[in-house]
Amino acid sequence: MRLNHYLFALLFLALSACKQKETFTGYHIDKSIIADSAIVSTAHPLASEVGLQVLKDGGNAIDAAVAVQLALAVVYPVAGNIGGGGFLVYRSGDGQDVAALDFREKAPAKAQRDMYLDAEGNVIEGKSTAGHLAAGVPGSVEGCWQMFQKYSQLKDWKRLVQPAIDLAEKGFRITASEANGLNEYKRGFIKNNTQACVFVKKDTAQLWKTGELLIQTELAETLKRIRDQGRDGFYRGKTADLVAAEMQRGGGWITAEDMADYHAVWRKPMLGKYRGYDLISMPPPSSGGIALFQLLGMVEPHSFAKNGFHSPEHIHLFTEAERRVYADRAKHLGDADFYTVPVANLADSQYIQQRFANFDPNKATPSSAIEGGEFTGKESKQTTHYSIVDAEGNAVAITTTLNAGYGALTVVGGAGFLLNNEMDDFSAKPGVPNLYGAIGGDANAILPGKRPLSSMTPTIVTKDGKLFMVVGTPGGTTIITSVFQVITNVIDFDMDMTAATHAKRFHSQWLPDELYLEKGATNEATRKKLQAMGHKVVEWPGIGQVESILVRKDGKLEGAADIRAKDDAVMGY
Ligand code: DON
């Protein structure tokens, strides 16, 4: 090769390397904003952008939520989904309409109480957490369809689905977190799929890199069916058949009939009060609303803020309330369509005060004095929450999940979407903890068509009839205590939305009898004092991933996206 040719070739190589490198410098991400009219806070900048654009195009918060839910299913496969489920809590701007939509997954018709037990009656590890048998009948598409039918302002379903199709078809650049997630779960994907899975490279030795384009052609085709046929594009015809075929190949139980029979349910939201604020949250099959109101009710008579944020007194009080509330959760809570959940009794203020009557301000009550169990709780987990307020003040809080990260790790062959592993939220056997260490019994036992108990707590707070706050988070059983803390951070500790969202957190849940402190949540002296009171203190890397919105005194909106996750992004105008 002549020298000038050689140099030219080198130059060409250098230029194309530059070109490849220049492609991705990351997304613009705000963790806190103030806006005049509207805010969208989600776990991914592309999803927030999709929601914001819908609002700017004249859509309301529900329109934005539908577009966000579907976009997240593409750009945030770790938790965003069409193969999972979730809950919507909604309040119209004028406060005349409050609603709760349950689009939680359902156990398939063939499900049985002991489906995860061996012949000796022991839980078979992994059976409810990965692969085909772990999946419940997905509810998210029906959720989107129902909320669109009831509340859409745009009344243009296709417009709302299209951004997700474009993201799936043309692809999008994956962030470092997503690349890490996909790489981390590679073996699981390989193990739990019957066909080549879009999340594993053709050359399986290859890893994902930050900024690489992820194209999901099969998912785009499924989304097109949803765009063109509405909910039937998912629950009937080709998509439902692909789910049924996937189940047959992989030994799962969801049939095309299960898909056709799926229905989301409008439920009466849980309404509660705390220090003159009104709260709207999720009723069963979530434990979130009841547990949150019990926690707030137990601490309300105590002026804990005077001792200081994360003082031993503050943490002790909250932990003691949590111990009692999670014991109630394990005993009484499940899908109220199948089990009589004593909702009114549990939320009754007299009951709540009586339940907390043996609180000792100086000493931890051993959880064994309340009841017993075990906790595994160190598994990787994922769910996602988004909060939206539009220019009319309509507010949407949605928490949605595949349960664990990437759900069952099983993609429906030919349809390109991940299935949930929500069946693990049932109590596989009384007293045996699930992924989040939660235990349960009859109330949350598996039955055909039943919905597993959830902790998801999408919540809206109002004051004097006006919107005040929208809040929610993923985090399994830590969801309830995270929402509890964000609300009290604002109301009792007078924090703004950003400080309340970003502040360190702690968690306890009766069993195991441990108090989890987020790294940096307290100083050494506080930890020692808590230990001296009898708390078993455990350091925890991160609790929750809150997306929240506050209406400030000056009428402007403050939105926050959690700093614990790199990609969470809040946008507004
Ligand atoms: O519904 C529930 O309570 C759980 N499936 C939520 C899982 C979750 O939040 C995992 N996220 N980090």
CSV table of C-alpha atoms in Angstrom, one decimal, residues 218-435:
chain,number,residue,atom,x,y,z
A,218,GLU,CA,-41.3,-7.6,17.7
A,219,LEU,CA,-42.3,-5.2,20.5
A,220,ALA,CA,-43.0,-2.6,17.9
A,221,GLU,CA,-45.3,-5.0,16.1
A,222,THR,CA,-47.2,-5.8,19.3
A,223,LEU,CA,-47.5,-2.1,20.0
A,224,LYS,CA,-48.9,-1.6,16.5
A,225,ARG,CA,-51.6,-4.2,17.1
A,226,ILE,CA,-52.4,-2.3,20.3
A,227,ARG,CA,-52.4,1.0,18.4
A,228,ASP,CA,-54.7,-0.4,15.8
A,229,GLN,CA,-57.1,-2.6,17.8
A,230,GLY,CA,-56.9,-1.0,21.3
A,231,ARG,CA,-57.0,-3.5,24.2
A,232,ASP,CA,-58.0,-6.3,21.8
A,233,GLY,CA,-54.7,-5.9,20.0
A,234,PHE,CA,-53.1,-7.3,23.2
A,235,TYR,CA,-55.8,-9.5,24.9
A,236,ARG,CA,-57.2,-11.2,21.7
A,237,GLY,CA,-55.9,-12.4,18.4
A,238,LYS,CA,-52.2,-12.6,17.5
A,239,THR,CA,-50.7,-11.2,20.8
A,240,ALA,CA,-52.8,-13.4,23.0
A,241,ASP,CA,-52.0,-16.4,20.8
A,242,LEU,CA,-48.3,-15.7,21.0
A,243,VAL,CA,-48.6,-15.6,24.8
A,244,ALA,CA,-50.4,-18.9,24.9
A,245,ALA,CA,-47.9,-20.5,22.5
A,246,GLU,CA,-45.0,-19.1,24.7
A,247,MET,CA,-46.7,-20.7,27.7
A,248,GLN,CA,-47.0,-24.0,26.0
A,249,ARG,CA,-43.3,-24.0,25.0
A,250,GLY,CA,-42.2,-23.0,28.5
A,251,GLY,CA,-44.6,-24.9,30.7
A,252,GLY,CA,-46.6,-21.9,31.9
A,253,TRP,CA,-50.3,-21.8,32.5
A,254,ILE,CA,-51.6,-18.6,30.9
A,255,THR,CA,-54.0,-19.3,28.1
A,256,ALA,CA,-55.6,-17.2,25.4
A,257,GLU,CA,-58.8,-17.4,27.4
A,258,ASP,CA,-57.0,-16.0,30.5
A,259,MET,CA,-55.9,-13.1,28.3
A,260,ALA,CA,-59.4,-12.5,26.9
A,261,ASP,CA,-60.9,-12.6,30.4
A,262,TYR,CA,-58.6,-10.1,31.9
A,263,HIS,CA,-60.3,-7.0,33.3
A,264,ALA,CA,-59.0,-3.9,35.1
A,265,VAL,CA,-61.2,-2.7,37.9
A,266,TRP,CA,-62.2,0.8,39.0
A,267,ARG,CA,-62.0,0.7,42.8
A,268,LYS,CA,-63.1,3.1,45.5
A,269,PRO,CA,-59.9,4.9,46.4
A,270,MET,CA,-58.7,4.8,50.1
A,271,LEU,CA,-59.3,8.2,51.6
A,272,GLY,CA,-57.5,9.3,54.7
A,273,LYS,CA,-56.5,12.3,56.8
A,274,TYR,CA,-53.3,13.5,58.4
A,275,ARG,CA,-52.8,16.8,60.2
A,276,GLY,CA,-55.4,18.5,58.2
A,277,TYR,CA,-54.3,17.1,54.9
A,278,ASP,CA,-56.5,14.7,52.9
A,279,LEU,CA,-55.0,11.7,51.2
A,280,ILE,CA,-56.1,9.5,48.3
A,281,SER,CA,-54.4,6.2,47.9
A,282,MET,CA,-54.8,2.6,46.7
A,283,PRO,CA,-57.1,0.1,48.3
A,284,PRO,CA,-56.7,-3.7,48.1
A,285,PRO,CA,-55.3,-5.6,46.3
A,286,SER,CA,-52.6,-3.1,47.4
A,287,SER,CA,-51.8,-3.0,51.0
A,288,GLY,CA,-50.4,0.5,50.3
A,289,GLY,CA,-53.3,2.8,51.2
A,290,ILE,CA,-54.3,1.0,54.4
A,291,ALA,CA,-50.8,0.6,55.7
A,292,LEU,CA,-49.9,4.2,54.9
A,293,PHE,CA,-53.0,5.5,56.7
A,294,GLN,CA,-52.2,3.2,59.7
A,295,LEU,CA,-48.7,4.5,59.9
A,296,LEU,CA,-49.7,8.2,59.7
A,297,GLY,CA,-52.5,7.5,62.2
A,298,MET,CA,-50.1,6.0,64.7
A,299,VAL,CA,-47.5,8.8,64.6
A,300,GLU,CA,-50.0,11.7,64.3
A,301,PRO,CA,-50.4,12.2,68.1
A,302,HIS,CA,-46.6,12.5,68.5
A,303,SER,CA,-44.8,15.7,67.8
A,304,PHE,CA,-41.7,13.9,66.5
A,305,ALA,CA,-40.4,16.8,64.4
A,306,LYS,CA,-39.2,18.7,67.5
A,307,ASN,CA,-36.6,16.0,68.1
A,308,GLY,CA,-35.0,16.6,64.7
A,309,PHE,CA,-34.9,14.8,61.4
A,310,HIS,CA,-33.6,11.3,61.8
A,311,SER,CA,-33.2,11.7,65.5
A,312,PRO,CA,-33.3,8.5,67.5
A,313,GLU,CA,-36.8,9.4,68.7
A,314,HIS,CA,-38.1,10.0,65.1
A,315,ILE,CA,-36.7,6.7,63.8
A,316,HIS,CA,-37.8,4.7,66.8
A,317,LEU,CA,-41.4,6.0,66.6
A,318,PHE,CA,-41.7,5.2,62.9
A,319,THR,CA,-40.1,1.8,63.3
A,320,GLU,CA,-42.5,0.9,66.1
A,321,ALA,CA,-45.4,1.9,64.0
A,322,GLU,CA,-44.1,-0.1,61.0
A,323,ARG,CA,-43.7,-3.2,63.2
A,324,ARG,CA,-47.4,-3.2,64.0
A,325,VAL,CA,-48.6,-2.2,60.6
A,326,TYR,CA,-46.7,-4.9,58.7
A,327,ALA,CA,-47.9,-7.5,61.1
A,328,ASP,CA,-51.4,-6.5,60.2
A,329,ARG,CA,-50.5,-6.5,56.5
A,330,ALA,CA,-49.3,-10.1,56.8
A,331,LYS,CA,-52.4,-11.3,58.6
A,332,HIS,CA,-55.3,-9.4,57.0
A,333,LEU,CA,-54.4,-8.2,53.6
A,334,GLY,CA,-55.1,-9.7,50.2
A,335,ASP,CA,-57.3,-9.3,47.2
A,336,ALA,CA,-60.7,-8.1,48.6
A,337,ASP,CA,-62.5,-9.8,45.7
A,338,PHE,CA,-61.5,-13.1,47.2
A,339,TYR,CA,-61.0,-12.6,50.9
A,340,THR,CA,-62.8,-10.4,53.3
A,341,VAL,CA,-60.3,-7.7,54.1
A,342,PRO,CA,-61.4,-5.7,57.1
A,343,VAL,CA,-60.6,-2.4,55.5
A,344,ALA,CA,-62.7,-0.2,57.6
A,345,ASN,CA,-61.6,-1.9,60.9
A,346,LEU,CA,-57.9,-1.6,59.9
A,347,ALA,CA,-58.2,2.1,59.0
A,348,ASP,CA,-60.4,3.0,62.0
A,349,SER,CA,-58.7,5.6,64.1
A,350,GLN,CA,-59.7,4.0,67.4
A,351,TYR,CA,-58.3,0.7,66.3
A,352,ILE,CA,-55.1,2.4,65.1
A,353,GLN,CA,-54.6,4.2,68.5
A,354,GLN,CA,-55.3,1.0,70.4
A,355,ARG,CA,-52.9,-1.0,68.3
A,356,PHE,CA,-50.2,1.5,69.2
A,357,ALA,CA,-51.1,1.8,72.9
A,358,ASN,CA,-48.2,-0.3,74.0
A,359,PHE,CA,-45.6,1.9,72.3
A,360,ASP,CA,-42.7,2.5,74.6
A,361,PRO,CA,-40.8,5.6,73.6
A,362,ASN,CA,-37.6,4.2,75.1
A,363,LYS,CA,-37.6,0.6,74.0
A,364,ALA,CA,-38.0,-1.5,70.9
A,365,THR,CA,-40.8,-4.0,71.1
A,366,PRO,CA,-39.4,-7.3,69.9
A,367,SER,CA,-41.3,-8.4,66.7
A,368,SER,CA,-41.6,-11.9,68.2
A,369,ALA,CA,-43.9,-10.3,70.8
A,370,ILE,CA,-46.2,-9.5,67.9
A,371,GLU,CA,-45.7,-12.5,65.6
A,372,GLY,CA,-42.9,-14.5,63.8
A,373,GLY,CA,-41.2,-15.1,60.4
A,374,GLU,CA,-38.2,-14.6,58.2
A,375,PHE,CA,-36.8,-12.3,55.6
A,376,THR,CA,-34.6,-12.8,52.6
A,377,GLY,CA,-35.0,-9.4,51.0
A,378,LYS,CA,-31.6,-8.9,49.4
A,379,GLU,CA,-32.8,-9.7,45.9
A,380,SER,CA,-32.5,-7.2,43.1
A,381,LYS,CA,-35.9,-5.7,42.5
A,382,GLN,CA,-37.7,-3.3,40.2
A,383,THR,CA,-40.9,-1.4,39.8
A,384,THR,CA,-41.5,2.1,38.6
A,385,HIS,CA,-43.6,5.1,39.6
A,386,TYR,CA,-44.5,8.2,37.6
A,387,SER,CA,-46.3,11.3,38.8
A,388,ILE,CA,-48.0,13.8,36.4
A,389,VAL,CA,-49.8,17.0,36.9
A,390,ASP,CA,-51.3,18.8,33.9
A,391,ALA,CA,-52.1,22.5,33.3
A,392,GLU,CA,-55.7,21.9,34.7
A,393,GLY,CA,-54.3,20.5,37.9
A,394,ASN,CA,-55.4,16.9,37.0
A,395,ALA,CA,-53.1,14.6,38.9
A,396,VAL,CA,-52.0,11.1,38.2
A,397,ALA,CA,-50.0,8.8,40.4
A,398,ILE,CA,-49.1,5.4,38.8
A,399,THR,CA,-47.0,2.7,40.2
A,400,THR,CA,-46.4,-0.2,37.7
A,401,THR,CA,-44.3,-3.2,37.8
A,402,LEU,CA,-43.1,-6.5,36.4
A,403,ASN,CA,-42.2,-7.2,40.1
A,404,ALA,CA,-38.5,-8.1,40.1
A,405,GLY,CA,-36.1,-6.5,37.7
A,406,TYR,CA,-37.1,-7.6,34.1
A,407,GLY,CA,-39.9,-9.6,35.8
A,408,ALA,CA,-39.9,-13.4,35.0
A,409,LEU,CA,-36.9,-12.7,32.6
A,410,THR,CA,-39.1,-14.4,29.9
A,411,VAL,CA,-39.9,-12.5,26.7
A,412,VAL,CA,-43.0,-13.6,24.8
A,413,GLY,CA,-41.6,-15.1,21.6
A,414,GLY,CA,-42.7,-13.2,18.5
A,415,ALA,CA,-44.3,-10.5,20.7
A,416,GLY,CA,-41.1,-9.0,22.2
A,417,PHE,CA,-42.4,-8.1,25.7
A,418,LEU,CA,-41.3,-9.3,29.1
A,419,LEU,CA,-43.6,-11.2,31.4
A,420,ASN,CA,-44.0,-10.3,35.0
A,421,ASN,CA,-43.1,-12.5,38.0
A,422,GLU,CA,-46.0,-11.1,40.1
A,423,MET,CA,-47.1,-14.5,41.2
A,424,ASP,CA,-44.3,-14.3,43.8
A,425,ASP,CA,-46.3,-11.6,45.6
A,426,PHE,CA,-48.8,-14.2,46.6
A,427,SER,CA,-48.0,-16.1,49.8
A,428,ALA,CA,-46.7,-19.4,48.3
A,429,LYS,CA,-47.0,-21.0,51.7
A,430,PRO,CA,-48.1,-19.4,55.0
A,431,GLY,CA,-45.2,-17.9,56.8
A,432,VAL,CA,-42.7,-18.3,54.0
A,433,PRO,CA,-41.3,-15.0,52.9
A,434,ASN,CA,-41.5,-13.8,49.3
A,435,LEU,CA,-38.8,-11.7,47.4
